[in-house]
mmCIF file of C-alpha atoms in Angstrom:
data_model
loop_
_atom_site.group_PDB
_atom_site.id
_atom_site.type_symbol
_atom_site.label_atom_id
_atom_site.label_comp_id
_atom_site.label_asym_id
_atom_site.label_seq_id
_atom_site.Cartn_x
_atom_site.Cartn_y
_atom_site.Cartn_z
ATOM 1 C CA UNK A 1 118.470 164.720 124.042
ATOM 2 C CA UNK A 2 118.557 162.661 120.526
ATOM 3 C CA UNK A 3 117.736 159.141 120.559
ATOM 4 C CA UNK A 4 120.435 156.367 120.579
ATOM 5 C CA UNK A 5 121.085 154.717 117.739
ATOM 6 C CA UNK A 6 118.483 152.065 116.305
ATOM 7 C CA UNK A 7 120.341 148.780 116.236
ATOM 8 C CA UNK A 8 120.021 149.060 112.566
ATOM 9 C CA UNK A 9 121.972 152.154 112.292
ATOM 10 C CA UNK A 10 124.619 150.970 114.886
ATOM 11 C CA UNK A 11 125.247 147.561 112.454
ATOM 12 C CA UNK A 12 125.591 150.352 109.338
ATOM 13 C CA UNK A 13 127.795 152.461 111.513
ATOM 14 C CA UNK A 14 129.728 149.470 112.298
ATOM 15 C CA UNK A 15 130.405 147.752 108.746
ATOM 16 C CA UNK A 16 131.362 150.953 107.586
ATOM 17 C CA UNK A 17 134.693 150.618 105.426
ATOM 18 C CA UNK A 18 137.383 151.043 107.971
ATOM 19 C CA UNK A 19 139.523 152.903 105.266
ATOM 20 C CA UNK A 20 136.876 155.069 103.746
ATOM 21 C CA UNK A 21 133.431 154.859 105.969
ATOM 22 C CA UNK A 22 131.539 154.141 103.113
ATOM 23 C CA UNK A 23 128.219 152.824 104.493
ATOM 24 C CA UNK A 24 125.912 150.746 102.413
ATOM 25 C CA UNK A 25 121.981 150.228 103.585
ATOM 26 C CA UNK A 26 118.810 151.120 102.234
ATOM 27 C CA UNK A 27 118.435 154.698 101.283
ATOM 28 C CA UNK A 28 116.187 155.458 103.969
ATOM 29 C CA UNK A 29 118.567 154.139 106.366
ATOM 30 C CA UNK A 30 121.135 156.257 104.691
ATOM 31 C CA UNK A 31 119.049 159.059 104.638
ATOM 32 C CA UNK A 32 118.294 159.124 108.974
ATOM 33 C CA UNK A 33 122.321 158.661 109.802
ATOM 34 C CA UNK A 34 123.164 161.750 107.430
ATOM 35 C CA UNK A 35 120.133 163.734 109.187
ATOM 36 C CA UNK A 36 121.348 162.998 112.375
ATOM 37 C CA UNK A 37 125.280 164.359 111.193
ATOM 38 C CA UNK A 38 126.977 160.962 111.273
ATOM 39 C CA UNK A 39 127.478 160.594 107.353
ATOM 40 C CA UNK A 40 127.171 162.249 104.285
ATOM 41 C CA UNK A 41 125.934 161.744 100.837
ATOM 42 C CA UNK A 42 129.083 162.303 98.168
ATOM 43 C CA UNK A 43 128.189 164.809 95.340
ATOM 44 C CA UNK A 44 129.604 163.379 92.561
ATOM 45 C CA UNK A 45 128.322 159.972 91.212
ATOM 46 C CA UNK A 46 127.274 157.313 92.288
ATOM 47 C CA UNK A 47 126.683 159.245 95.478
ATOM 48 C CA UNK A 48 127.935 157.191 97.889
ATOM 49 C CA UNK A 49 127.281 157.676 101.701
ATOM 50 C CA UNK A 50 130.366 157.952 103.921
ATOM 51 C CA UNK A 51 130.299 158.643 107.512
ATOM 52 C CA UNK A 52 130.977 162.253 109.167
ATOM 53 C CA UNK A 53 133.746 162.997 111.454
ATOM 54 C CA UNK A 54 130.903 162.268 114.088
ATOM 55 C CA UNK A 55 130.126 159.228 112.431
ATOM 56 C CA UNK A 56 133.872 158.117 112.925
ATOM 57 C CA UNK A 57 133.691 158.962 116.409
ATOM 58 C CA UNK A 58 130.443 156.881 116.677
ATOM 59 C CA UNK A 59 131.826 154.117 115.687
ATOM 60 C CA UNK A 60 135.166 153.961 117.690
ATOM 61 C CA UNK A 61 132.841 154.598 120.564
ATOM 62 C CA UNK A 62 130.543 151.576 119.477
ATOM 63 C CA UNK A 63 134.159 149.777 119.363
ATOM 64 C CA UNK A 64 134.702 150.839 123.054
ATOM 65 C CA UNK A 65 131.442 149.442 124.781
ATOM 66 C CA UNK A 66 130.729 152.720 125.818
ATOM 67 C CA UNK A 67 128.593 154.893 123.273
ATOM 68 C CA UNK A 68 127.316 158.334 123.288
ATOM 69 C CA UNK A 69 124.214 159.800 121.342
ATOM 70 C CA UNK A 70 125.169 162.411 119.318
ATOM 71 C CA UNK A 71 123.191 165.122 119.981
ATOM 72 C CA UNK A 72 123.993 167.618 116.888
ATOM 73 C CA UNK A 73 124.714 167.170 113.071
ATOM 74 C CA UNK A 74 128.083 167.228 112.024
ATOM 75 C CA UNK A 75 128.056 171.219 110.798
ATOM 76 C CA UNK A 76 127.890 171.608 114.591
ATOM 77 C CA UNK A 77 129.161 168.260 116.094
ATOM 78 C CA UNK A 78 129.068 167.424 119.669
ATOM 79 C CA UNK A 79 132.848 167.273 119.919
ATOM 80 C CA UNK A 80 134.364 170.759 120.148
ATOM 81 C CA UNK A 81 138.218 170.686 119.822
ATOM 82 C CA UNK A 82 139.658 173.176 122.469
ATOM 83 C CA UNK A 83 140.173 176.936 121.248
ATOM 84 C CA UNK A 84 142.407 177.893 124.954
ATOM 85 C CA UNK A 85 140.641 179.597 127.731
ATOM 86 C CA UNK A 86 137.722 176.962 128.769
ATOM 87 C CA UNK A 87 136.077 177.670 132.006
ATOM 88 C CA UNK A 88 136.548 175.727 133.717
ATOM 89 C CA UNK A 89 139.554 174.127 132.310
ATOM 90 C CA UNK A 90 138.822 170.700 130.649
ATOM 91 C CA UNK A 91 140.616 167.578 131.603
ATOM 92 C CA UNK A 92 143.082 165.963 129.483
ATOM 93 C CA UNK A 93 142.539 161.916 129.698
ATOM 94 C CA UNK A 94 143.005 158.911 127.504
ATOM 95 C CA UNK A 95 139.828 159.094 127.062
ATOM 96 C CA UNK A 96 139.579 162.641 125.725
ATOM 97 C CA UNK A 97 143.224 161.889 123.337
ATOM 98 C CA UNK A 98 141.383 159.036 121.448
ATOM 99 C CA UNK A 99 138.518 161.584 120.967
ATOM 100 C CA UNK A 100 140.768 164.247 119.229
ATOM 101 C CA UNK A 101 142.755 162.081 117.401
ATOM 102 C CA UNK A 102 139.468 160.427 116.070
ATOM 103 C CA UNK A 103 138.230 163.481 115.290
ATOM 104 C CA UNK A 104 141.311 164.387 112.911
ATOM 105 C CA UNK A 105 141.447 160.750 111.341
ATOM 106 C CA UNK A 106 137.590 161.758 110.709
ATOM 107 C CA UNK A 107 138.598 165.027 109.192
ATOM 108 C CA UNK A 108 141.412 163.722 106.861
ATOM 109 C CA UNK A 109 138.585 161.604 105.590
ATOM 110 C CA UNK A 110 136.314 164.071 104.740
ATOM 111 C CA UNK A 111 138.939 166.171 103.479
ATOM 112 C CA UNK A 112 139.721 163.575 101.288
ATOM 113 C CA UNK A 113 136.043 163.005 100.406
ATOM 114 C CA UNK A 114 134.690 166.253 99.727
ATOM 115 C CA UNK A 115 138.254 168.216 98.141
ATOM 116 C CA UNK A 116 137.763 167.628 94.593
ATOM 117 C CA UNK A 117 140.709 166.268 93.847
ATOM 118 C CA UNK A 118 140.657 164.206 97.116
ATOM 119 C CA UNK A 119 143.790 166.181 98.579
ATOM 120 C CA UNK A 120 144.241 165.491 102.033
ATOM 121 C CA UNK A 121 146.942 168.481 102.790
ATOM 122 C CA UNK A 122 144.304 171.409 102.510
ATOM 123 C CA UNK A 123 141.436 172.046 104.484
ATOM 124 C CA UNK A 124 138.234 171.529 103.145
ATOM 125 C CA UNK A 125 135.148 173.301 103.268
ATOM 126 C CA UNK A 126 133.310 172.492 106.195
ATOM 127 C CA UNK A 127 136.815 173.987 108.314
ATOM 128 C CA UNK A 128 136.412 177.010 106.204
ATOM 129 C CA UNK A 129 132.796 177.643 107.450
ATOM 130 C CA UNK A 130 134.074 176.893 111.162
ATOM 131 C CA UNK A 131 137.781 178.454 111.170
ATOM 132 C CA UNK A 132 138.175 178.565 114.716
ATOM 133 C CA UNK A 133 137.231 174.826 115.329
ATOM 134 C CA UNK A 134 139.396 174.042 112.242
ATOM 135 C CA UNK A 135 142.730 175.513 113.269
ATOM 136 C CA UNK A 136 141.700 174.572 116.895
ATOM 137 C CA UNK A 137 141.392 170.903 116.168
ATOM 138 C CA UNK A 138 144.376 170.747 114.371
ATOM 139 C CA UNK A 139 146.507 172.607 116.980
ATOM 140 C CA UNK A 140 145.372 169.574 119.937
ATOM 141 C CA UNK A 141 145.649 166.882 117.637
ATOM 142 C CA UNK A 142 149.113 167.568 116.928
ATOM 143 C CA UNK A 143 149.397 167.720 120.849
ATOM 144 C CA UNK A 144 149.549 171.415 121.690
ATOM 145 C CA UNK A 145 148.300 172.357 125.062
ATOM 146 C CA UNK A 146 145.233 175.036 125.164
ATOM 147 C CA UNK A 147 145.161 177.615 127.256
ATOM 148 C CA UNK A 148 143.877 177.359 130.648
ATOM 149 C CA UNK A 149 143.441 179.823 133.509
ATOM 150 C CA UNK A 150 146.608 178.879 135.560
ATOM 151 C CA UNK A 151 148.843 177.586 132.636
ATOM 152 C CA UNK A 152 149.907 179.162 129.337
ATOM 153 C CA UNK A 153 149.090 177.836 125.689
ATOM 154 C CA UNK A 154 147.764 178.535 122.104
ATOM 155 C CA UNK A 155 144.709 180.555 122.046
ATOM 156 C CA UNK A 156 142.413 180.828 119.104
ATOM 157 C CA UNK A 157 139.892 183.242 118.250
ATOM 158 C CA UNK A 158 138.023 184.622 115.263
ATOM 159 C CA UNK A 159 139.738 187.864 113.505
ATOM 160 C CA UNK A 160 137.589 190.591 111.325
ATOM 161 C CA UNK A 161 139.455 189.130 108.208
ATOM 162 C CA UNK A 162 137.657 186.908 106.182
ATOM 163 C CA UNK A 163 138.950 183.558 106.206
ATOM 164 C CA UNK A 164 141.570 184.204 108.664
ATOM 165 C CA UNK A 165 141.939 183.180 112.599
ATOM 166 C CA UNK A 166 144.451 184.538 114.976
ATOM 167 C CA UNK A 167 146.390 181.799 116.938
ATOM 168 C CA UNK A 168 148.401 183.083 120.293
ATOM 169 C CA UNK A 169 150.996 181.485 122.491
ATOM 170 C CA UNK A 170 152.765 182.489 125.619
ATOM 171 C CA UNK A 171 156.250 182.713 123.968
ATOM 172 C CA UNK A 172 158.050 182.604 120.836
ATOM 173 C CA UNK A 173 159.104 179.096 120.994
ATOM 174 C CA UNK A 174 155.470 178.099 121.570
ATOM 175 C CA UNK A 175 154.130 180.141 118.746
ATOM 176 C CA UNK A 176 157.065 178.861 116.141
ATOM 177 C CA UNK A 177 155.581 175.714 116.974
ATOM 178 C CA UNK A 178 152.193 176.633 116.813
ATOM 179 C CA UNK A 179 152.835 177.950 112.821
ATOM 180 C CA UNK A 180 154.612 174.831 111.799
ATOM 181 C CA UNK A 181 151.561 172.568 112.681
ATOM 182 C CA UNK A 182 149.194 174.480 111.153
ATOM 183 C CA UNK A 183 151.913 174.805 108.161
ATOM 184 C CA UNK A 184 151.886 171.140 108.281
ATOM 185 C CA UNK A 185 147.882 170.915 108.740
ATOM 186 C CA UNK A 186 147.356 172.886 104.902
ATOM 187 C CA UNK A 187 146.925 176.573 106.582
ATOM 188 C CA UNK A 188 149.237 179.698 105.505
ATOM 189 C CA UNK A 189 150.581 181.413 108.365
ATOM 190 C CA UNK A 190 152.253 184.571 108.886
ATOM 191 C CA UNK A 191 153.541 186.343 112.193
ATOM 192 C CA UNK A 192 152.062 190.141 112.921
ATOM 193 C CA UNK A 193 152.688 192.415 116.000
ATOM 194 C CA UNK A 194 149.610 193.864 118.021
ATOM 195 C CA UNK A 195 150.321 197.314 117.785
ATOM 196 C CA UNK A 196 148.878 198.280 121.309
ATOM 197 C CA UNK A 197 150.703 195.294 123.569
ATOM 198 C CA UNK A 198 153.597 194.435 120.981
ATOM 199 C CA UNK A 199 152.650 190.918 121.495
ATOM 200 C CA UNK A 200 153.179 188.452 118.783
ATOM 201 C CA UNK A 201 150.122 186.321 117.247
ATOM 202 C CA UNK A 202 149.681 184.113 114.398
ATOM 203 C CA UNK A 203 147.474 185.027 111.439
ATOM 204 C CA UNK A 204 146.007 182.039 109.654
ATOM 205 C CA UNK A 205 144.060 180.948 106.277
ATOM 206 C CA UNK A 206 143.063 177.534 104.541
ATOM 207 C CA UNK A 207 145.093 176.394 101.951
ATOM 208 C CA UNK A 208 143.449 177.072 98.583
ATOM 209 C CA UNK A 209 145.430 174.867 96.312
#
């Protein structure tokens, strides 16, 4: 399990900027929260720190009186947004909605960080080297239900394309839905027919520009 945070790194996590996370300590300070995934080190000057989506989540937890340790860097963060078909199915709490939706305020924020022109409409690249998550994340935060084993709902899974995830649903309505969101979210979607079960999916990219 990874350690807690130091009370040094919780007082960093907690002054972050609340509009940007920007962090300021010393740069070895710095240098331990982006090893441990909670913030990252901007590539053009001055190379500013700024926290991670994890780091975000840190922090609202810190907020909460209830922390967790986060046990992976960012590139493979503790939270997982739900792709449909969990076993067993996860509950759906408060607790878990302020998770999500931290997650995607995190998200926006990196977007914003690390697009180079700071567009927040387009995914950036850390959702283009995890796809599935990506589209997955963005699909629950906008308050679609995943699919479970007893109830319908959006499905995501990896596709041979490059670049490219297919998103079902259990009906058209549902699907429709599905594409507008991830319209909405900076993806380009189109509609295809399986040619074996003549069911409908969802074929999506990231936004390039």
């Amino acid at each position: 399990m990874t350690r807690p945070l130091t009370a040094a790194q919780r007082r960093i996590v907690d002054a972050a900027d609340p509009g940007t996370g920007r962090l300021r300590g010393t740069p070895a300070q710095l240098a331990a929260l982006v090893k441990r995934g909670l913030a990252f080190r901007h590539p053009r000057p001055p190379h500013d720190h700024f926290l991670t989506p994890a780091g975000h989540r840190a922090r609202e937890a810190e907020a909460e009186a209830a922390p967790e340790p986060v046990t992976a860097p960012a590139t493979t963060s503790v939270f997982a947004a739900r792709v449909g078909g969990e076993h067993p199915a996860p509950e759906s709490d408060p607790a878990r909605l302020r998770e999500v939706r931290g997650a995607w305020q995190g998200m926006l924020e990196l977007r914003r960080m690390t697009n180079p022109d700071g567009a927040t409409d387009r995914p950036c690249g850390w959702e283009r080297s995890h796809l599935v998550q990506a589209a997955a994340l963005a699909l629950e935060a906008a308050g679609h239900r995943p699919a479970t084993d007893g109830e319908g709902g959006y499905r995501v899974r990896e596709t041979p394309q490059p670049e490219a995830v297919a998103v079902h649903a259990p009906d058209g309505e549902s699907l429709r839905a599905c594409a507008a969101t991830l319209e909405g979210a900076g993806w380009q979607v189109g509609a295809y027919t399986e040619p074996r079960t003549r069911a409908r999916y969802l074929l999506a990219s990231p936004r390039r520009v």
